[in-house]
mmCIF file of C-alpha atoms in Angstrom:
data_model
loop_
_atom_site.group_PDB
_atom_site.id
_atom_site.type_symbol
_atom_site.label_atom_id
_atom_site.label_comp_id
_atom_site.label_asym_id
_atom_site.label_seq_id
_atom_site.Cartn_x
_atom_site.Cartn_y
_atom_site.Cartn_z
ATOM 1 C CA MET A 29 37.672 13.535 4.959
ATOM 2 C CA HIS A 30 38.295 14.327 8.596
ATOM 3 C CA ALA A 31 41.458 13.383 10.398
ATOM 4 C CA PRO A 32 41.027 10.124 12.271
ATOM 5 C CA ASP A 33 40.256 10.343 15.954
ATOM 6 C CA PRO A 34 42.549 8.231 18.159
ATOM 7 C CA GLY A 35 39.401 6.808 19.801
ATOM 8 C CA ALA A 36 37.840 5.740 16.503
ATOM 9 C CA PRO A 37 37.541 2.060 15.666
ATOM 10 C CA SER A 38 40.261 1.043 13.239
ATOM 11 C CA GLY A 39 39.316 1.277 9.564
ATOM 12 C CA VAL A 40 36.233 3.387 10.301
ATOM 13 C CA ARG A 41 35.710 7.018 9.378
ATOM 14 C CA ASP A 42 35.260 8.862 12.620
ATOM 15 C CA HIS A 43 31.852 10.278 11.890
ATOM 16 C CA ALA A 44 28.443 8.972 10.973
ATOM 17 C CA ASP A 45 28.236 8.235 7.264
ATOM 18 C CA ILE A 46 24.898 9.974 6.757
ATOM 19 C CA VAL A 47 23.325 10.579 3.359
ATOM 20 C CA ALA A 48 22.234 14.193 3.993
ATOM 21 C CA LEU A 49 22.385 16.907 6.624
ATOM 22 C CA PRO A 50 19.038 16.859 8.477
ATOM 23 C CA PRO A 51 18.437 20.647 8.481
ATOM 24 C CA LEU A 52 18.907 20.650 4.700
ATOM 25 C CA VAL A 53 16.434 17.775 4.328
ATOM 26 C CA PHE A 54 13.803 19.754 6.232
ATOM 27 C CA LEU A 55 14.636 22.906 4.287
ATOM 28 C CA GLY A 56 14.332 21.067 0.961
ATOM 29 C CA ALA A 57 10.909 19.723 1.937
ATOM 30 C CA LEU A 58 9.805 23.173 3.072
ATOM 31 C CA VAL A 59 10.801 24.696 -0.273
ATOM 32 C CA ALA A 60 9.141 21.829 -2.171
ATOM 33 C CA GLY A 61 5.968 22.342 -0.130
ATOM 34 C CA LEU A 62 5.927 26.071 -0.838
ATOM 35 C CA LEU A 63 6.510 25.528 -4.550
ATOM 36 C CA THR A 64 3.847 22.821 -4.769
ATOM 37 C CA GLN A 65 1.306 24.922 -2.901
ATOM 38 C CA GLY A 66 2.066 27.846 -5.209
ATOM 39 C CA ALA A 67 1.548 25.642 -8.262
ATOM 40 C CA VAL A 68 -1.523 23.626 -7.254
ATOM 41 C CA GLY A 69 -2.826 25.143 -4.010
ATOM 42 C CA GLY A 70 -3.798 23.146 -0.954
ATOM 43 C CA SER A 71 -4.632 24.363 2.500
ATOM 44 C CA ILE A 72 -4.891 22.403 5.730
ATOM 45 C CA THR A 73 -8.144 23.823 7.033
ATOM 46 C CA ASP A 74 -10.757 26.462 6.361
ATOM 47 C CA GLN A 75 -10.480 27.644 9.964
ATOM 48 C CA LEU A 76 -7.106 29.237 10.306
ATOM 49 C CA GLY A 77 -7.410 30.031 14.052
ATOM 50 C CA PRO A 78 -6.684 26.502 15.363
ATOM 51 C CA SER A 79 -3.880 26.058 12.806
ATOM 52 C CA LEU A 80 -2.225 29.251 13.963
ATOM 53 C CA LEU A 81 -2.485 28.271 17.625
ATOM 54 C CA LEU A 82 -1.226 24.704 17.108
ATOM 55 C CA GLY A 83 1.399 25.825 14.599
ATOM 56 C CA GLY A 84 2.722 28.516 16.903
ATOM 57 C CA ALA A 85 2.865 26.105 19.850
ATOM 58 C CA ALA A 86 4.664 23.435 17.791
ATOM 59 C CA LEU A 87 7.161 25.962 16.444
ATOM 60 C CA VAL A 88 7.912 27.343 19.920
ATOM 61 C CA LEU A 89 8.370 23.822 21.346
ATOM 62 C CA GLY A 90 10.647 22.918 18.447
ATOM 63 C CA VAL A 91 12.809 26.011 18.857
ATOM 64 C CA ILE A 92 13.098 25.481 22.619
ATOM 65 C CA GLY A 93 14.061 21.834 22.091
ATOM 66 C CA THR A 94 16.648 22.729 19.464
ATOM 67 C CA VAL A 95 18.206 25.363 21.730
ATOM 68 C CA LEU A 96 18.319 22.958 24.700
ATOM 69 C CA CYS A 97 20.038 20.314 22.567
ATOM 70 C CA ALA A 98 22.534 22.797 21.141
ATOM 71 C CA ARG A 99 23.384 23.962 24.665
ATOM 72 C CA ARG A 100 23.898 20.371 25.812
ATOM 73 C CA PHE A 101 26.416 19.858 22.985
ATOM 74 C CA GLN A 102 28.119 23.167 23.788
ATOM 75 C CA ASP A 103 28.318 22.348 27.506
ATOM 76 C CA ARG A 104 30.016 19.036 26.666
ATOM 77 C CA GLY A 105 32.422 20.603 24.148
ATOM 78 C CA GLU A 106 30.936 18.519 21.334
ATOM 79 C CA ASP A 107 30.206 19.605 17.782
ATOM 80 C CA GLN A 108 26.629 18.739 16.871
ATOM 81 C CA ALA A 109 27.424 18.468 13.151
ATOM 82 C CA PRO A 110 27.022 14.795 12.196
ATOM 83 C CA LEU A 111 30.041 14.875 9.875
ATOM 84 C CA THR A 112 32.467 15.501 12.738
ATOM 85 C CA PRO A 113 33.837 13.008 15.275
ATOM 86 C CA THR A 114 31.860 12.298 18.421
ATOM 87 C CA HIS A 115 34.040 12.143 21.518
ATOM 88 C CA SER A 116 31.434 11.307 24.155
ATOM 89 C CA LEU A 117 27.828 10.217 24.412
ATOM 90 C CA ILE A 118 25.359 12.812 25.611
ATOM 91 C CA THR A 119 22.739 10.977 27.630
ATOM 92 C CA ASP A 120 21.343 13.656 29.939
ATOM 93 C CA GLY A 121 18.957 16.569 29.477
ATOM 94 C CA PRO A 122 16.715 16.023 26.440
ATOM 95 C CA TYR A 123 18.838 12.972 25.550
ATOM 96 C CA ALA A 124 17.569 11.183 28.660
ATOM 97 C CA ARG A 125 14.106 11.046 27.019
ATOM 98 C CA SER A 126 14.945 10.651 23.325
ATOM 99 C CA ARG A 127 18.017 9.484 21.429
ATOM 100 C CA ASN A 128 17.190 12.056 18.729
ATOM 101 C CA PRO A 129 15.729 15.131 20.417
ATOM 102 C CA ILE A 130 17.190 17.474 17.788
ATOM 103 C CA TYR A 131 15.318 15.626 15.029
ATOM 104 C CA VAL A 132 12.152 15.604 17.144
ATOM 105 C CA SER A 133 12.577 19.360 17.650
ATOM 106 C CA LEU A 134 13.185 19.979 13.944
ATOM 107 C CA THR A 135 10.049 17.970 13.175
ATOM 108 C CA PHE A 136 8.037 20.132 15.587
ATOM 109 C CA CYS A 137 9.430 23.280 13.937
ATOM 110 C CA TYR A 138 8.560 21.933 10.488
ATOM 111 C CA VAL A 139 4.998 20.924 11.435
ATOM 112 C CA GLY A 140 4.546 24.277 13.163
ATOM 113 C CA LEU A 141 5.599 26.117 10.018
ATOM 114 C CA ALA A 142 3.298 23.935 7.870
ATOM 115 C CA LEU A 143 0.363 24.849 10.095
ATOM 116 C CA LEU A 144 1.272 28.534 10.269
ATOM 117 C CA LEU A 145 1.667 28.682 6.501
ATOM 118 C CA ASP A 146 -1.508 26.613 6.017
ATOM 119 C CA ASN A 147 0.439 24.327 3.684
ATOM 120 C CA VAL A 148 -0.825 20.750 3.358
ATOM 121 C CA TRP A 149 2.014 19.867 0.944
ATOM 122 C CA MET A 150 4.605 20.436 3.631
ATOM 123 C CA LEU A 151 2.835 17.785 5.708
ATOM 124 C CA VAL A 152 2.754 15.425 2.712
ATOM 125 C CA TYR A 153 6.506 15.912 2.209
ATOM 126 C CA LEU A 154 7.148 15.247 5.899
ATOM 127 C CA VAL A 155 6.627 11.506 5.277
ATOM 128 C CA PRO A 156 9.646 11.117 2.942
ATOM 129 C CA VAL A 157 11.647 13.439 5.212
ATOM 130 C CA LEU A 158 11.090 11.118 8.178
ATOM 131 C CA VAL A 159 11.850 8.012 6.111
ATOM 132 C CA LEU A 160 15.098 9.597 4.878
ATOM 133 C CA LEU A 161 16.007 10.659 8.426
ATOM 134 C CA HIS A 162 15.371 7.164 9.751
ATOM 135 C CA TYR A 163 17.254 5.168 7.113
ATOM 136 C CA GLY A 164 19.766 7.696 5.814
ATOM 137 C CA VAL A 165 20.717 9.439 9.039
ATOM 138 C CA ILE A 166 19.571 7.899 12.331
ATOM 139 C CA LEU A 167 20.373 4.230 11.616
ATOM 140 C CA ARG A 168 23.771 5.258 10.231
ATOM 141 C CA GLU A 169 24.490 7.436 13.265
ATOM 142 C CA GLU A 170 23.502 4.595 15.561
ATOM 143 C CA ARG A 171 25.806 2.147 13.739
ATOM 144 C CA TYR A 172 28.672 4.629 14.143
ATOM 145 C CA LEU A 173 27.934 5.181 17.839
ATOM 146 C CA GLU A 174 27.743 1.447 18.497
ATOM 147 C CA LEU A 175 31.100 0.893 16.786
ATOM 148 C CA LYS A 176 32.685 3.778 18.652
ATOM 149 C CA PHE A 177 31.187 3.357 22.128
ATOM 150 C CA GLY A 178 30.181 -0.310 22.198
ATOM 151 C CA GLU A 179 28.507 -1.398 25.408
ATOM 152 C CA GLU A 180 28.009 2.180 26.623
ATOM 153 C CA TRP A 181 25.930 2.937 23.509
ATOM 154 C CA LEU A 182 24.010 -0.364 23.673
ATOM 155 C CA GLU A 183 23.065 0.240 27.306
ATOM 156 C CA TYR A 184 21.892 3.793 26.542
ATOM 157 C CA ALA A 185 19.969 2.678 23.427
ATOM 158 C CA SER A 186 18.222 -0.065 25.411
ATOM 159 C CA LYS A 187 16.920 2.482 27.944
ATOM 160 C CA VAL A 188 16.019 5.491 25.790
ATOM 161 C CA ARG A 189 13.575 5.559 22.880
ATOM 162 C CA ARG A 190 14.715 6.564 19.406
ATOM 163 C CA TRP A 191 12.033 9.260 18.993
ATOM 164 C CA LEU A 192 9.656 9.988 21.883
#
């Protein structure tokens, strides 16, 4: 357990009480998709050209988004790990368009890899990944941020979409 932050609401752990680390959720689904494809097969398309083009574009967009988000955290002196205290809200840069641009970027990376690897199972496993992210991570992070930042969080959340 982390040391309490003086700015944390009393009686509350000063971090989001998420059920899993998002990169590990995506990684688990990727491995499951690879194993399933190896066991039973399953490609996305017979024409690999469009998959490679779309997959490459999605992967590049996802990597760029992830880097931009990481830089925003670094510029603000914040740790982007969800199991550490948050000291300030980041509402500019990619966060001016989405409350969860890192998760959007990771989703783009994941879909890009699924297309590049021609793996339909990875796309099937994306559904439970997004459900787990929504209920086990994002809603819990939002509860934490509302408790910690109150009106500042509510105002931001009312103006900026959760995903895109």
